[in-house]
Amino acid sequence: MEQSQDSRMGPPWSQEGSPEEGLPTEWSRQWTRGRRVLIAILLGGLVLGSSVLWVYIFRNCGPRHCETPVCLDLLARYLASGNSSVDPCTDFFRFVCEKGNGTSDSFQTLSEENKSQLWRLLETPGSWHLGSGEEKAFQFYNSCMDTDAIEAEGVGPLQQIIEELGGWHISGNWTSLDFNRTLRLLMSQYGHFPFFRAHLQPHPSPPHTPVIQIDQPEFDILLQKEQEQKIYAQILREQLTYLNRLGTLLGGDAQKVQQHAAWFISFTSRLFQFLRPLEQQQAQDKLFQVVTIGELQEMAPAIDWLSCLQAIFTPMSLSPAQTLVVRDLDYLRNMSQLVEEELLANRDLIQSYMILGLVDTLSPALDSKFREARRELRQKLWELKERPPLPASPRWMKCVEETGKFFEPTLAALFVREAFGPSIRSAAMELFAEIKDAVILRLKKLSWISEKTLNEALNKLTKLQVEMGAPKRALKPDLAKEEYNDIQLGPSFLQSFLSCERSLQGRKVRHFLQPFAHHRWTESPWGVKAYYSVSDHVVVFPAGLLQPPFFHPGYPRAVNFGAAGSIMAHKLLHIFYQLLLPGGCPACDTHVLQEALLCLEHHYAAFPLPNMSSFNGSHTLLENAGDVGGLAIAFQMTTWDPLPTL
Ligand SMILES: *[C@@H]1O[C@H](CO)[C@@H](O)[C@H](O)[C@H]1NC(C)=O
Ligand SMILES: *[C@@H]1O[C@H](CO)[C@@H](O)[C@H](O)[C@H]1NC(C)=O
Ligand SMILES: *[C@@H]1O[C@H](CO)[C@@H](O)[C@H](O)[C@H]1NC(C)=O
Ligand SMILES: *[C@@H]1O[C@H](CO)[C@@H](O)[C@H](O)[C@H]1NC(C)=O
Ligand SMILES: *[C@@H]1O[C@H](CO)[C@@H](O)[C@H](O)[C@H]1NC(C)=O
Ligand SMILES: *[C@@H]1O[C@H](CO)[C@@H](O)[C@H](O)[C@H]1NC(C)=O
Ligand SMILES: *[C@@H]1O[C@H](CO)[C@@H](O)[C@H](O)[C@H]1NC(C)=O
Ligand SMILES: *[C@@H]1O[C@H](CO)[C@@H](O)[C@H](O)[C@H]1NC(C)=O
C-alpha cells in the first residue's frame, strides 16, 4: 500500500523552488518540465497526510482518538476528497483522492483560503490602528474595492499621466516625443518597461551581493513563435483587436489607432525575433555577462542607460563604472539599433508603442472597460491555446493580492497575529527539529556515502538556518509597523496605485542596500511555498503553509509528520542534491548510488498514467528522491517500518 502512494503524492510541493536555487541548468530545466507533467497528473497533494490518518482510523492502531474540532474538520476534509467505497488495499489513491479532479490541488486551495483569511481581516472594521501604516493598507484596499469611484474617475487620471509623459499625438494634447525622458519616466514612475527590464537581484555567483540585472522585456502581450502558423495569425488578430480597443478608449481616431496598433504588433514581433530561441535561453539560463554602464552605453547607444537606471534605482548612486549583469547582450545591441532606426523613420509610432504598452501595464488599476478588454484578450488567447477556461478571480482576491504586494510588512504582521501565534510557531519548530534529527540518522545509515562526505553533510546540516512562519521582523509586531510615509493615497485609485508601486520599488532598493542581516524572503508569509535558498543556506517555511490541513498543533503527530513534516524533510534533502548529480560525490560508492537512483527511476516508471503511458522519472529524479526521502523520514518518525531510502 505504501508503495503506491508516493508516485502520486508529494510533487505538488516539489514545485516549490526558489529562483535562487542555483542548481545546474540541465536539472532545473528538466524539473520544470517534469513539474508540469506532475501538476497535470497528480491530484491533490494530501495523500501522505491522509494515508497516515486513514491508517490510524481504519486500522485503529493510532495512539489515541482525536475528536477535537480541528480533527473532526480534518476528517471531514478527507472524507470529502476521497471515495470510501473504494477498497484502500486495491486502489489507495482513489480511496484517498478520488474527488480531486486533477485541476484542483490542495496547495492552490490552501493559498486561496489564506487569502480569504486576509480578506476577512481587511473587511473587519476597526481591526487596524488609526494613523498607522495599517490604516493606509486598509484605505488602499477599500479604494481598490470601490469600483463605483473607479468608474466615475473614468479615463481622466490616465490621460493626465499620458500628458505628463509628453502626450500622445493620437488624442489630446501632445508634444514631440522626447524619447529618453519618456522612457525614463515610464520605467521609474509608471512601472512600464517597453524595451528591457531592470531589477535588483543577488549576483548569480557567490557571494551573491545585490546587483542590477538587465533582461529582455516581458512580452506581456505574448507572441509565441512556436505556435502553429494558423494560431499565430489568430493570436495577432486578437492582440490587434485589444490594442484597438485601448486606443479608442483613450479617445483616439479609429483609423489612426488601427494603423498604430498594427505597427505595435510588427515592432513587438521584430523585438521578439532578437531573442534567442527558447531552448538556447534555457540552456544558457545560468550564463550572464558583466558589463559596466559605460560599456553598455557604447554597445546599445539608443538608450540613456545611466539616467534611466539612476531614476529606477534611487537612492542608489550610479556612475558609468557601475557593473551590471546582462543575460542577453545581443538582444540589447539589436534592440538599440532597431530603436535608433525607427526613431528616425517612425517617431510617432514609437510613441504609440510606449503609450499603448503603458495602458496595458496599468489596466488592472483602470476602470472596467480597460479591465474587461484585457480579461477578454486573456480569455481568447487561452481558448486558442485550448487550455481549460480561466477561472474568473473575484475582485476581492485581486484587491487582497495588490494590498498584500504593496503593504506586505503590515499584512504579514496581521496574518501572523491571526494564524501563527507563538505556540503554533514553537510546535512547528519542534516538528522541524525532529525531522532534522531523523535526517541525520538517515544520513549516517547511507551505504554509499564516504566518511568525509558524511562529515561535510552533517556540518552543512548543522549550519543550516531555518525561518519559520514569517521574516523575523514580521514576528516582532513593533518592527512591522511600517509607516509608508512616501505613499500618497488619492485622489484617484490609479494615482494611489502608482504611489504604492513607487514606494514598493524604493523599499526594495533600500532593503537591498542595507547591510545584509537576514535572508530576504521570496515568498509572502501567507504564501504556501516552502523553499531552500542556496545563497543564504536557509530553509523557509511560510506561515501560510503551516496551516490546516497540513499542520496544526492539535493534530495527531502522524498527520503533522505526514504532511508538513515530509515537506520539511523534502526541503532539507535539497541541500544534498549536489551529491546525487553525476560526479557530485567522487569519494562515494557511486556504483551503489547509481543502483539506488536506477531503482527509483524504475519505481516511478512502474506507475501507470491515466492516459496509459508511463511516467518518465528521469526528468524529475532529484525531486522524486526528495519526495521519497521526505516520505521515508516522515514515516520513520511515525514508527512505521521505514521505506527503503536512497
Ligand atoms: C500522457 O500524459 C502525460 C502527462 O499529461 C504526458 O506528458 C504524456 O505525453 C502523455 N502521453 C501520451 C502518450 O499521450
Ligand atoms: C466511488 O467508488 C465507487 C466504486 O468504485 C464508484 O462506483 C463511485 O462512482 C465512486 N464515487 C465517486 C464520487 O467517484
Ligand atoms: C470535479 O469536477 C466536477 C465536474 O467537472 C465538478 O462538478 C466537481 O466539483 C469537481 N470536484 C472537485 C473536488 O473539484
Ligand atoms: C489558511 O488556509 C487554511 C486552509 O484551510 C485555513 O485552515 C487557515 O485557517 C488559513 N489561515 C488563515 C490564517 O486563515
Ligand atoms: C490641452 O491643454 C489645454 C491647455 O493646457 C487644456 O486646457 C486642455 O484641457 C488640454 N486638453 C486635453 C484633452 O487634455
Ligand atoms: C543581432 O546582433 C548580432 C550581433 O550583434 C547579429 O549577429 C544578429 O544577426 C542580430 N540578430 C538579428 C535578428 O538581427
Ligand atoms: C538618448 O540618450 C542617449 C545617451 O545620451 C543618446 O545616445 C541618444 O541619442 C538619446 N536618444 C534620443 C532619441 O535622443
Ligand atoms: C526518459 O527520458 C530520458 C531523457 O529524456 C530518456 O533518455 C529515457 O529514454 C526516457 N525513458 C523512458 C522509459 O522513456
JSON list of N, CA, C and O in Angstrom, two decimals, residues 216-248:
[
{"chain": "A", "resi": 216, "resn": "GLN", "atom": "N", "xyz": [15.64, 40.93, -21.04]},
{"chain": "A", "resi": 216, "resn": "GLN", "atom": "CA", "xyz": [14.71, 41.27, -22.11]},
{"chain": "A", "resi": 216, "resn": "GLN", "atom": "C", "xyz": [13.37, 41.67, -21.49]},
{"chain": "A", "resi": 216, "resn": "GLN", "atom": "O", "xyz": [13.10, 41.32, -20.35]},
{"chain": "A", "resi": 217, "resn": "PRO", "atom": "N", "xyz": [12.54, 42.40, -22.23]},
{"chain": "A", "resi": 217, "resn": "PRO", "atom": "CA", "xyz": [11.25, 42.78, -21.64]},
{"chain": "A", "resi": 217, "resn": "PRO", "atom": "C", "xyz": [10.35, 41.56, -21.53]},
{"chain": "A", "resi": 217, "resn": "PRO", "atom": "O", "xyz": [10.58, 40.56, -22.19]},
{"chain": "A", "resi": 218, "resn": "GLU", "atom": "N", "xyz": [9.35, 41.69, -20.68]},
{"chain": "A", "resi": 218, "resn": "GLU", "atom": "CA", "xyz": [8.33, 40.65, -20.65]},
{"chain": "A", "resi": 218, "resn": "GLU", "atom": "C", "xyz": [7.39, 40.97, -21.79]},
{"chain": "A", "resi": 218, "resn": "GLU", "atom": "O", "xyz": [6.78, 42.03, -21.81]},
{"chain": "A", "resi": 219, "resn": "PHE", "atom": "N", "xyz": [7.31, 40.06, -22.74]},
{"chain": "A", "resi": 219, "resn": "PHE", "atom": "CA", "xyz": [6.36, 40.32, -23.82]},
{"chain": "A", "resi": 219, "resn": "PHE", "atom": "C", "xyz": [5.01, 39.92, -23.32]},
{"chain": "A", "resi": 219, "resn": "PHE", "atom": "O", "xyz": [4.55, 38.81, -23.52]},
{"chain": "A", "resi": 220, "resn": "ASP", "atom": "N", "xyz": [4.42, 40.87, -22.60]},
{"chain": "A", "resi": 220, "resn": "ASP", "atom": "CA", "xyz": [3.21, 40.57, -21.87]},
{"chain": "A", "resi": 220, "resn": "ASP", "atom": "C", "xyz": [2.10, 40.25, -22.85]},
{"chain": "A", "resi": 220, "resn": "ASP", "atom": "O", "xyz": [1.28, 39.37, -22.64]},
{"chain": "A", "resi": 221, "resn": "ILE", "atom": "N", "xyz": [2.09, 41.01, -23.92]},
{"chain": "A", "resi": 221, "resn": "ILE", "atom": "CA", "xyz": [1.17, 40.70, -24.99]},
{"chain": "A", "resi": 221, "resn": "ILE", "atom": "C", "xyz": [1.92, 39.64, -25.79]},
{"chain": "A", "resi": 221, "resn": "ILE", "atom": "O", "xyz": [2.66, 39.94, -26.70]},
{"chain": "A", "resi": 222, "resn": "LEU", "atom": "N", "xyz": [1.72, 38.41, -25.39]},
{"chain": "A", "resi": 222, "resn": "LEU", "atom": "CA", "xyz": [2.68, 37.37, -25.76]},
{"chain": "A", "resi": 222, "resn": "LEU", "atom": "C", "xyz": [2.60, 36.93, -27.20]},
{"chain": "A", "resi": 222, "resn": "LEU", "atom": "O", "xyz": [1.55, 36.67, -27.74]},
{"chain": "A", "resi": 223, "resn": "LEU", "atom": "N", "xyz": [3.75, 36.88, -27.81]},
{"chain": "A", "resi": 223, "resn": "LEU", "atom": "CA", "xyz": [3.82, 36.37, -29.16]},
{"chain": "A", "resi": 223, "resn": "LEU", "atom": "C", "xyz": [4.62, 35.08, -29.09]},
{"chain": "A", "resi": 223, "resn": "LEU", "atom": "O", "xyz": [5.78, 35.11, -28.69]},
{"chain": "A", "resi": 224, "resn": "GLN", "atom": "N", "xyz": [4.02, 34.02, -29.47]},
{"chain": "A", "resi": 224, "resn": "GLN", "atom": "CA", "xyz": [4.75, 32.77, -29.36]},
{"chain": "A", "resi": 224, "resn": "GLN", "atom": "C", "xyz": [5.05, 32.21, -30.73]},
{"chain": "A", "resi": 224, "resn": "GLN", "atom": "O", "xyz": [4.18, 31.77, -31.45]},
{"chain": "A", "resi": 225, "resn": "LYS", "atom": "N", "xyz": [6.33, 32.27, -31.05]},
{"chain": "A", "resi": 225, "resn": "LYS", "atom": "CA", "xyz": [6.74, 31.85, -32.38]},
{"chain": "A", "resi": 225, "resn": "LYS", "atom": "C", "xyz": [6.46, 30.39, -32.65]},
{"chain": "A", "resi": 225, "resn": "LYS", "atom": "O", "xyz": [6.17, 30.00, -33.76]},
{"chain": "A", "resi": 226, "resn": "GLU", "atom": "N", "xyz": [6.56, 29.61, -31.57]},
{"chain": "A", "resi": 226, "resn": "GLU", "atom": "CA", "xyz": [6.44, 28.17, -31.81]},
{"chain": "A", "resi": 226, "resn": "GLU", "atom": "C", "xyz": [4.99, 27.73, -32.06]},
{"chain": "A", "resi": 226, "resn": "GLU", "atom": "O", "xyz": [4.73, 26.60, -32.41]},
{"chain": "A", "resi": 227, "resn": "GLN", "atom": "N", "xyz": [4.07, 28.69, -31.87]},
{"chain": "A", "resi": 227, "resn": "GLN", "atom": "CA", "xyz": [2.68, 28.36, -32.19]},
{"chain": "A", "resi": 227, "resn": "GLN", "atom": "C", "xyz": [2.57, 28.03, -33.67]},
{"chain": "A", "resi": 227, "resn": "GLN", "atom": "O", "xyz": [3.29, 28.57, -34.50]},
{"chain": "A", "resi": 228, "resn": "GLU", "atom": "N", "xyz": [1.61, 27.20, -33.97]},
{"chain": "A", "resi": 228, "resn": "GLU", "atom": "CA", "xyz": [1.38, 26.91, -35.38]},
{"chain": "A", "resi": 228, "resn": "GLU", "atom": "C", "xyz": [1.03, 28.21, -36.12]},
{"chain": "A", "resi": 228, "resn": "GLU", "atom": "O", "xyz": [0.46, 29.12, -35.53]},
{"chain": "A", "resi": 229, "resn": "GLN", "atom": "N", "xyz": [1.34, 28.23, -37.39]},
{"chain": "A", "resi": 229, "resn": "GLN", "atom": "CA", "xyz": [1.14, 29.46, -38.15]},
{"chain": "A", "resi": 229, "resn": "GLN", "atom": "C", "xyz": [-0.30, 29.95, -38.05]},
{"chain": "A", "resi": 229, "resn": "GLN", "atom": "O", "xyz": [-0.56, 31.13, -37.92]},
{"chain": "A", "resi": 230, "resn": "LYS", "atom": "N", "xyz": [-1.22, 29.00, -38.08]},
{"chain": "A", "resi": 230, "resn": "LYS", "atom": "CA", "xyz": [-2.63, 29.39, -38.11]},
{"chain": "A", "resi": 230, "resn": "LYS", "atom": "C", "xyz": [-3.02, 30.07, -36.80]},
{"chain": "A", "resi": 230, "resn": "LYS", "atom": "O", "xyz": [-3.63, 31.14, -36.80]},
{"chain": "A", "resi": 231, "resn": "ILE", "atom": "N", "xyz": [-2.64, 29.44, -35.68]},
{"chain": "A", "resi": 231, "resn": "ILE", "atom": "CA", "xyz": [-2.97, 30.05, -34.40]},
{"chain": "A", "resi": 231, "resn": "ILE", "atom": "C", "xyz": [-2.23, 31.37, -34.25]},
{"chain": "A", "resi": 231, "resn": "ILE", "atom": "O", "xyz": [-2.76, 32.32, -33.70]},
{"chain": "A", "resi": 232, "resn": "TYR", "atom": "N", "xyz": [-1.02, 31.40, -34.76]},
{"chain": "A", "resi": 232, "resn": "TYR", "atom": "CA", "xyz": [-0.20, 32.60, -34.62]},
{"chain": "A", "resi": 232, "resn": "TYR", "atom": "C", "xyz": [-0.93, 33.80, -35.22]},
{"chain": "A", "resi": 232, "resn": "TYR", "atom": "O", "xyz": [-1.04, 34.85, -34.59]},
{"chain": "A", "resi": 233, "resn": "ALA", "atom": "N", "xyz": [-1.47, 33.59, -36.42]},
{"chain": "A", "resi": 233, "resn": "ALA", "atom": "CA", "xyz": [-2.21, 34.68, -37.06]},
{"chain": "A", "resi": 233, "resn": "ALA", "atom": "C", "xyz": [-3.42, 35.08, -36.21]},
{"chain": "A", "resi": 233, "resn": "ALA", "atom": "O", "xyz": [-3.72, 36.27, -36.06]},
{"chain": "A", "resi": 234, "resn": "GLN", "atom": "N", "xyz": [-4.08, 34.08, -35.65]},
{"chain": "A", "resi": 234, "resn": "GLN", "atom": "CA", "xyz": [-5.25, 34.40, -34.83]},
{"chain": "A", "resi": 234, "resn": "GLN", "atom": "C", "xyz": [-4.86, 35.16, -33.57]},
{"chain": "A", "resi": 234, "resn": "GLN", "atom": "O", "xyz": [-5.55, 36.10, -33.15]},
{"chain": "A", "resi": 235, "resn": "ILE", "atom": "N", "xyz": [-3.74, 34.74, -32.98]},
{"chain": "A", "resi": 235, "resn": "ILE", "atom": "CA", "xyz": [-3.25, 35.43, -31.79]},
{"chain": "A", "resi": 235, "resn": "ILE", "atom": "C", "xyz": [-3.00, 36.90, -32.10]},
{"chain": "A", "resi": 235, "resn": "ILE", "atom": "O", "xyz": [-3.44, 37.79, -31.37]},
{"chain": "A", "resi": 236, "resn": "LEU", "atom": "N", "xyz": [-2.34, 37.12, -33.22]},
{"chain": "A", "resi": 236, "resn": "LEU", "atom": "CA", "xyz": [-2.05, 38.50, -33.60]},
{"chain": "A", "resi": 236, "resn": "LEU", "atom": "C", "xyz": [-3.34, 39.30, -33.80]},
{"chain": "A", "resi": 236, "resn": "LEU", "atom": "O", "xyz": [-3.43, 40.46, -33.41]},
{"chain": "A", "resi": 237, "resn": "ARG", "atom": "N", "xyz": [-4.33, 38.63, -34.41]},
{"chain": "A", "resi": 237, "resn": "ARG", "atom": "CA", "xyz": [-5.61, 39.33, -34.63]},
{"chain": "A", "resi": 237, "resn": "ARG", "atom": "C", "xyz": [-6.24, 39.74, -33.30]},
{"chain": "A", "resi": 237, "resn": "ARG", "atom": "O", "xyz": [-6.72, 40.86, -33.14]},
{"chain": "A", "resi": 238, "resn": "GLU", "atom": "N", "xyz": [-6.21, 38.82, -32.35]},
{"chain": "A", "resi": 238, "resn": "GLU", "atom": "CA", "xyz": [-6.80, 39.14, -31.04]},
{"chain": "A", "resi": 238, "resn": "GLU", "atom": "C", "xyz": [-6.06, 40.30, -30.39]},
{"chain": "A", "resi": 238, "resn": "GLU", "atom": "O", "xyz": [-6.66, 41.18, -29.78]},
{"chain": "A", "resi": 239, "resn": "GLN", "atom": "N", "xyz": [-4.75, 40.28, -30.53]},
{"chain": "A", "resi": 239, "resn": "GLN", "atom": "CA", "xyz": [-3.97, 41.34, -29.90]},
{"chain": "A", "resi": 239, "resn": "GLN", "atom": "C", "xyz": [-4.24, 42.69, -30.56]},
{"chain": "A", "resi": 239, "resn": "GLN", "atom": "O", "xyz": [-4.33, 43.72, -29.89]},
{"chain": "A", "resi": 240, "resn": "LEU", "atom": "N", "xyz": [-4.41, 42.62, -31.87]},
{"chain": "A", "resi": 240, "resn": "LEU", "atom": "CA", "xyz": [-4.73, 43.84, -32.60]},
{"chain": "A", "resi": 240, "resn": "LEU", "atom": "C", "xyz": [-6.07, 44.41, -32.13]},
{"chain": "A", "resi": 240, "resn": "LEU", "atom": "O", "xyz": [-6.20, 45.61, -31.88]},
{"chain": "A", "resi": 241, "resn": "THR", "atom": "N", "xyz": [-7.05, 43.53, -32.01]},
{"chain": "A", "resi": 241, "resn": "THR", "atom": "CA", "xyz": [-8.36, 43.97, -31.53]},
{"chain": "A", "resi": 241, "resn": "THR", "atom": "C", "xyz": [-8.24, 44.64, -30.17]},
{"chain": "A", "resi": 241, "resn": "THR", "atom": "O", "xyz": [-8.84, 45.69, -29.92]},
{"chain": "A", "resi": 242, "resn": "TYR", "atom": "N", "xyz": [-7.44, 44.02, -29.33]},
{"chain": "A", "resi": 242, "resn": "TYR", "atom": "CA", "xyz": [-7.26, 44.55, -27.97]},
{"chain": "A", "resi": 242, "resn": "TYR", "atom": "C", "xyz": [-6.63, 45.94, -28.00]},
{"chain": "A", "resi": 242, "resn": "TYR", "atom": "O", "xyz": [-7.12, 46.88, -27.37]},
{"chain": "A", "resi": 243, "resn": "LEU", "atom": "N", "xyz": [-5.55, 46.07, -28.76]},
{"chain": "A", "resi": 243, "resn": "LEU", "atom": "CA", "xyz": [-4.87, 47.37, -28.81]},
{"chain": "A", "resi": 243, "resn": "LEU", "atom": "C", "xyz": [-5.77, 48.44, -29.40]},
{"chain": "A", "resi": 243, "resn": "LEU", "atom": "O", "xyz": [-5.78, 49.59, -28.96]},
{"chain": "A", "resi": 244, "resn": "ASN", "atom": "N", "xyz": [-6.56, 48.04, -30.39]},
{"chain": "A", "resi": 244, "resn": "ASN", "atom": "CA", "xyz": [-7.52, 48.98, -30.96]},
{"chain": "A", "resi": 244, "resn": "ASN", "atom": "C", "xyz": [-8.50, 49.47, -29.92]},
{"chain": "A", "resi": 244, "resn": "ASN", "atom": "O", "xyz": [-8.86, 50.64, -29.86]},
{"chain": "A", "resi": 245, "resn": "ARG", "atom": "N", "xyz": [-8.93, 48.52, -29.10]},
{"chain": "A", "resi": 245, "resn": "ARG", "atom": "CA", "xyz": [-9.88, 48.90, -28.05]},
{"chain": "A", "resi": 245, "resn": "ARG", "atom": "C", "xyz": [-9.24, 49.90, -27.10]},
{"chain": "A", "resi": 245, "resn": "ARG", "atom": "O", "xyz": [-9.86, 50.89, -26.72]},
{"chain": "A", "resi": 246, "resn": "LEU", "atom": "N", "xyz": [-7.99, 49.62, -26.69]},
{"chain": "A", "resi": 246, "resn": "LEU", "atom": "CA", "xyz": [-7.31, 50.53, -25.78]},
{"chain": "A", "resi": 246, "resn": "LEU", "atom": "C", "xyz": [-7.22, 51.93, -26.39]},
{"chain": "A", "resi": 246, "resn": "LEU", "atom": "O", "xyz": [-7.53, 52.93, -25.74]},
{"chain": "A", "resi": 247, "resn": "GLY", "atom": "N", "xyz": [-6.82, 51.96, -27.66]},
{"chain": "A", "resi": 247, "resn": "GLY", "atom": "CA", "xyz": [-6.64, 53.25, -28.33]},
{"chain": "A", "resi": 247, "resn": "GLY", "atom": "C", "xyz": [-7.94, 54.03, -28.41]},
{"chain": "A", "resi": 247, "resn": "GLY", "atom": "O", "xyz": [-7.96, 55.24, -28.15]},
{"chain": "A", "resi": 248, "resn": "THR", "atom": "N", "xyz": [-9.03, 53.36, -28.75]},
{"chain": "A", "resi": 248, "resn": "THR", "atom": "CA", "xyz": [-10.29, 54.09, -28.88]},
{"chain": "A", "resi": 248, "resn": "THR", "atom": "C", "xyz": [-10.84, 54.47, -27.51]},
{"chain": "A", "resi": 248, "resn": "THR", "atom": "O", "xyz": [-11.45, 55.53, -27.36]}
]
